[in-house]
Short mmCIF file of C-alpha atoms in Angstrom, two decimals:
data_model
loop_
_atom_site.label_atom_id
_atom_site.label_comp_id
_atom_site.label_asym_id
_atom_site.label_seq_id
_atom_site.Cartn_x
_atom_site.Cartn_y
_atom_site.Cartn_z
CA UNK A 199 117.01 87.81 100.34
CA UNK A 200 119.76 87.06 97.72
CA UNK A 201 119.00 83.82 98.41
CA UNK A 202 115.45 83.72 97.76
CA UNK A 203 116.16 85.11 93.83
CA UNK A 204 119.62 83.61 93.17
CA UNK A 205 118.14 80.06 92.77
CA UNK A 206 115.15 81.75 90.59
CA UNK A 207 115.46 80.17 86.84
CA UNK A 208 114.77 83.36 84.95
CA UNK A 209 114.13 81.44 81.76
CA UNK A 210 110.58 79.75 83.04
CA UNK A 211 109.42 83.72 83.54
CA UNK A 212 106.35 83.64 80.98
CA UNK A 213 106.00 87.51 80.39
CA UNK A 214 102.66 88.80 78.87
CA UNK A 215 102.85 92.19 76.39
CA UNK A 216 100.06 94.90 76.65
CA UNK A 217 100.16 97.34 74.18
CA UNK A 218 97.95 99.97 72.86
CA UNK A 219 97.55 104.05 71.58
CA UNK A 220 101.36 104.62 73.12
CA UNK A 221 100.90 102.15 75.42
CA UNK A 222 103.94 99.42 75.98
CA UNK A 223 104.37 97.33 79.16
CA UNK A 224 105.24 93.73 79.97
CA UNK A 225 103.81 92.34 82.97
CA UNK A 226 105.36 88.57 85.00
CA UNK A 227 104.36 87.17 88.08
CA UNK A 228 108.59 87.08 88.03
CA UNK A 229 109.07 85.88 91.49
CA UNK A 230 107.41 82.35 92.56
CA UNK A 231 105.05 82.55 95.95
CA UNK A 232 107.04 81.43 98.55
CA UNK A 233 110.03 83.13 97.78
CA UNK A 234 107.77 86.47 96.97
CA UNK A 235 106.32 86.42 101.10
CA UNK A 236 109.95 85.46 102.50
CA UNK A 237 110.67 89.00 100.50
CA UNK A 238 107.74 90.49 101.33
CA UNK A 239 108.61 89.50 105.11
CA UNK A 240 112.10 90.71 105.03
CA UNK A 241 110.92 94.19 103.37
CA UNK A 242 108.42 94.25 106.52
CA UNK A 243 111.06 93.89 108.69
CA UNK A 244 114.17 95.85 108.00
CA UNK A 245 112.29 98.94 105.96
CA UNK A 246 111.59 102.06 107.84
CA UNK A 247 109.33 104.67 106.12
CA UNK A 248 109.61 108.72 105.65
CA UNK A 249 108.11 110.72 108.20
CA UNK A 250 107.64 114.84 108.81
CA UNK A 251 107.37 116.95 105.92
CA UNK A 252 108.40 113.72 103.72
CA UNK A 253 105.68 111.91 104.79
CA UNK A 254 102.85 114.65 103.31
CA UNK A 255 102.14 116.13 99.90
CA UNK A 256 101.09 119.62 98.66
CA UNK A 257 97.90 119.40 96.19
CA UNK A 258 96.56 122.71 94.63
CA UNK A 259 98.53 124.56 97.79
CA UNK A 260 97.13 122.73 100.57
CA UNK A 261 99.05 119.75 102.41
CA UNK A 262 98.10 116.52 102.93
CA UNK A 263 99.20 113.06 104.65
CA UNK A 264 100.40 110.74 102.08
CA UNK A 265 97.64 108.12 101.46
CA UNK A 266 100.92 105.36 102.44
CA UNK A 267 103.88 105.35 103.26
CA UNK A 268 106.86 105.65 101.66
CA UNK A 269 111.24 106.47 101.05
CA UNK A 270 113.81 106.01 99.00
CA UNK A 271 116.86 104.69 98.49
CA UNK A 272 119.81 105.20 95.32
CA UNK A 273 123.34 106.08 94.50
CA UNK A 274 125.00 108.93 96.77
CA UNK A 275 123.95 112.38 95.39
CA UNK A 276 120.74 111.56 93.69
CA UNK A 277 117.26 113.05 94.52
CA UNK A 278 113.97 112.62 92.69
CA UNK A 279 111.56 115.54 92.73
CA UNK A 280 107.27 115.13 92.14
CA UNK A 281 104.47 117.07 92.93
CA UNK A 282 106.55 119.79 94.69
CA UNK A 283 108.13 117.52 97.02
CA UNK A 284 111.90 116.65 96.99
CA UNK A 285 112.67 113.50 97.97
CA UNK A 286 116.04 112.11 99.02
CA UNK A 287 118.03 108.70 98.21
CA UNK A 288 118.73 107.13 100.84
CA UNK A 289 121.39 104.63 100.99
CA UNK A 290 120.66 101.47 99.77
CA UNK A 291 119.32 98.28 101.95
CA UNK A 292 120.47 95.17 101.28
CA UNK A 293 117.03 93.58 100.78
CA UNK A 294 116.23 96.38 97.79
CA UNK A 295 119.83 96.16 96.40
CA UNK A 296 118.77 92.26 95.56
CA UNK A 297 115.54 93.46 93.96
CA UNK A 298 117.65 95.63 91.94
CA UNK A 299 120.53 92.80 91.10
CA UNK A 300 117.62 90.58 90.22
CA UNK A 301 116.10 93.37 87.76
CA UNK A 302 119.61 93.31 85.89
CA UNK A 303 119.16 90.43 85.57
CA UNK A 304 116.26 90.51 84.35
CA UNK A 305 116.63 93.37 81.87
CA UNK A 306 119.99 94.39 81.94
CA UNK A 307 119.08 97.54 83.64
CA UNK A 308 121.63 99.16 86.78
CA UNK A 309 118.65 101.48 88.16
CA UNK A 310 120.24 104.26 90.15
CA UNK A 311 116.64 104.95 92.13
CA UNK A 312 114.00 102.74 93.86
CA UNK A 313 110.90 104.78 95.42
CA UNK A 314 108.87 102.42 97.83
CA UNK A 315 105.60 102.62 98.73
CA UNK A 316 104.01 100.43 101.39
CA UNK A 317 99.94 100.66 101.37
CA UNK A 318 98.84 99.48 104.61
CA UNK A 319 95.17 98.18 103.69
CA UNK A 320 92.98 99.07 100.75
CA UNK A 321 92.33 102.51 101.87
CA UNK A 322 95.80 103.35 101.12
CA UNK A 323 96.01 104.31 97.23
CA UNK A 324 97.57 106.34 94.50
CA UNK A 325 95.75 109.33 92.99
CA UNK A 326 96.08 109.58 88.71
CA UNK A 327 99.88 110.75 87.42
CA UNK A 328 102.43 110.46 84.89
CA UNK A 329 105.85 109.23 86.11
CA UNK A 330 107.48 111.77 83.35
CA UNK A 331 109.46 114.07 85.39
CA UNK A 332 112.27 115.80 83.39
CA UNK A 333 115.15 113.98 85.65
CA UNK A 334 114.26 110.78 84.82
CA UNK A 335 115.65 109.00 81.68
CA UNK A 336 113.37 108.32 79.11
CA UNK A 337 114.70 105.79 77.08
CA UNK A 338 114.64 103.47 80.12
CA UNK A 339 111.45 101.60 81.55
CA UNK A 340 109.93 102.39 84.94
CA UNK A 341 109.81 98.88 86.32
CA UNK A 342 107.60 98.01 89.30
CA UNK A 343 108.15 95.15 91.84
CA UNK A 344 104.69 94.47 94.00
CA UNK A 345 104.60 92.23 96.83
CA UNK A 346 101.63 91.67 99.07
CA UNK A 347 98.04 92.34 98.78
CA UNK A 348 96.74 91.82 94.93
CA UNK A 349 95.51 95.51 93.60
CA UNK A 350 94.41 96.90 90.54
CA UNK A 351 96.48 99.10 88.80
CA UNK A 352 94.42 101.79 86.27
CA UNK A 353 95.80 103.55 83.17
CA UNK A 354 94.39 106.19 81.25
CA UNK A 355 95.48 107.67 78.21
CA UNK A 356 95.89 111.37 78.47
CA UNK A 357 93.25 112.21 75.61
CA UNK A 358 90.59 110.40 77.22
CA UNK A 359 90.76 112.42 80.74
CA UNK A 360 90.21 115.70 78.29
CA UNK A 361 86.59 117.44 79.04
CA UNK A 362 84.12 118.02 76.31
CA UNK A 363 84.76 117.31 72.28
CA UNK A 364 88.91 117.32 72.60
CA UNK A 365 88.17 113.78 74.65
CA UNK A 366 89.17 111.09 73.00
CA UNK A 367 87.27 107.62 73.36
CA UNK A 368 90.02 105.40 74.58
CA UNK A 369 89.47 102.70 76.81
CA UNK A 370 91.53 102.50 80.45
CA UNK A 371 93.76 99.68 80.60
CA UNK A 372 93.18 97.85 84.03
CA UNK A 373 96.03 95.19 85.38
CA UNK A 374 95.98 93.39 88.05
CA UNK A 375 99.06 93.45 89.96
CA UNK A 376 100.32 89.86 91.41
CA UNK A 377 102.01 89.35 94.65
CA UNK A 378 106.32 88.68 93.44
CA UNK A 379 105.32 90.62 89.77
CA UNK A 380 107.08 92.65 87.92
CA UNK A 381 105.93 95.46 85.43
CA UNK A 382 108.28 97.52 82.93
CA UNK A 383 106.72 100.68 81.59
CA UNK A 384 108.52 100.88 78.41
CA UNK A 385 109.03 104.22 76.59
CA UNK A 386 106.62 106.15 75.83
CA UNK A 387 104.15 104.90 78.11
CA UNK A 388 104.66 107.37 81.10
CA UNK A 389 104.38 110.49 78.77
CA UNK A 390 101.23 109.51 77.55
CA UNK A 391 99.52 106.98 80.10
CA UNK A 392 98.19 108.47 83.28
CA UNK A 393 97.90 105.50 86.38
CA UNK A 394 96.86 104.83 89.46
CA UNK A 395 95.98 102.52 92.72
CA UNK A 396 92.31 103.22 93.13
CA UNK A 397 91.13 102.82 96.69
CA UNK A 398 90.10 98.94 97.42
CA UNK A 399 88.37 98.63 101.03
CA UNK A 400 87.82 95.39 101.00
CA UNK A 401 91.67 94.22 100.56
CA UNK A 402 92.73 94.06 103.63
CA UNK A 403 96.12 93.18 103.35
CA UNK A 404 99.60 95.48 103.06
CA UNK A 405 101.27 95.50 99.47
CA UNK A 406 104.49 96.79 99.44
CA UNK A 407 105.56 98.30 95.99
CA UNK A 408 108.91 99.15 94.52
CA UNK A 409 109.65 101.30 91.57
CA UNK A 410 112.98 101.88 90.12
CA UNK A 411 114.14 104.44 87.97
CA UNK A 412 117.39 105.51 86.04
CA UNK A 413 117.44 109.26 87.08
CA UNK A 414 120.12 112.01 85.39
CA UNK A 415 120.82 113.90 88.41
CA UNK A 416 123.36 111.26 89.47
CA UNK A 417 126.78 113.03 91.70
#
């Protein structure tokens, strides 16, 4: 895969801003077609997924089967903990450890954390949530790699999900995320911005999704 985004002239990127009410992101189509399935084929192949207990979530008490699939990789020691589930680093591929060389790259970021999630066809999804867990570093961007199937990302600022009068009237911001893009959630997006992958039954195709993080909790 090094390959595929050594050659890559990082200079032609054209990155778009989207901004709003504590909204910051930048948004690329970073990673040219071709090269973006030959990664996309590589993650298929060598990238094995959580099962058991990792493999489910607890909502309101109850368990349920992740809607996709998903693991994690990182430095030795670390471990990233959501929605009352714990969820290990496992050591990193070489395919993912090239995303995250290309991201320094890219930003000048070493992320310590990558959490992958691979949604198999459009009924796979991502229910509303802030990424704003206390372990994670919050002067440093959230950036998102997507590869695949084209689906539409949702944010919503936190005052408009409020019932009754305390709602504010704030529009959702919707993006569409590209197969080889790449997103940074810049500070203080993820402690204000709520966002999703809504449910999409008529894309058929996989997307496979990788978000890296700079997390504390580092050994």
């Amino acid at each position: 895969m090094s390959n595929e985004l050594h050659e890559l002239n990082l200079d032609n990127i054209s990155w778009k801003s989207i901004k709003n009410v504590g909204l910051d992101l930048d948004y690329a189509v970073a990673i040219p077609k071709a090269n973006a399935s030959a990664i996309l084929q590589e993650l298929e192949n060598s990238l094995e997924y959580f099962k058991g207990d990792l493999s489910k979530i607890k909502v309101f008490g109850k368990i349920y089967p992740l809607p996709r699939q998903q693991v994690a990789y990182g430095d030795p020691g670390i471990t990233y903990t959501y929605s009352n589930l714990t969820v290990p680093a496992l050591p990193w591929p070489e395919p993912v450890l090239a995303l995250r060389n290309f991201l320094f790259k890219l930003k000048g970021i070493k992320y310590n954390f990558v959490l992958v999630n691979k949604y198999r066809d459009g009924n796979d999804h991502m229910g509303e949530h802030r990424d704003n867990e206390p372990e994670l570093d919050p002067n440093i961007p959230i950036a998102s790699m997507s590869f695949g199937q084209e689906r539409m990302f949702v944010l919503k600022h936190k005052e408009a999900r409020k019932p009754g009068p305390n709602r504010k009237e704030i529009a959702p911001v919707t993006i569409k995320l590209e197969h080889g893009s790449v997103l940074f959630m810049n500070p203080p997006t993820n402690d204000i911005w709520y966002h999703s992958l809504p449910k999409r039954k008529k894309m058929l195709g996989i997307r496979i999704n990788l978000t890296f993080r700079k997390i504390h909790n580092k050994a």
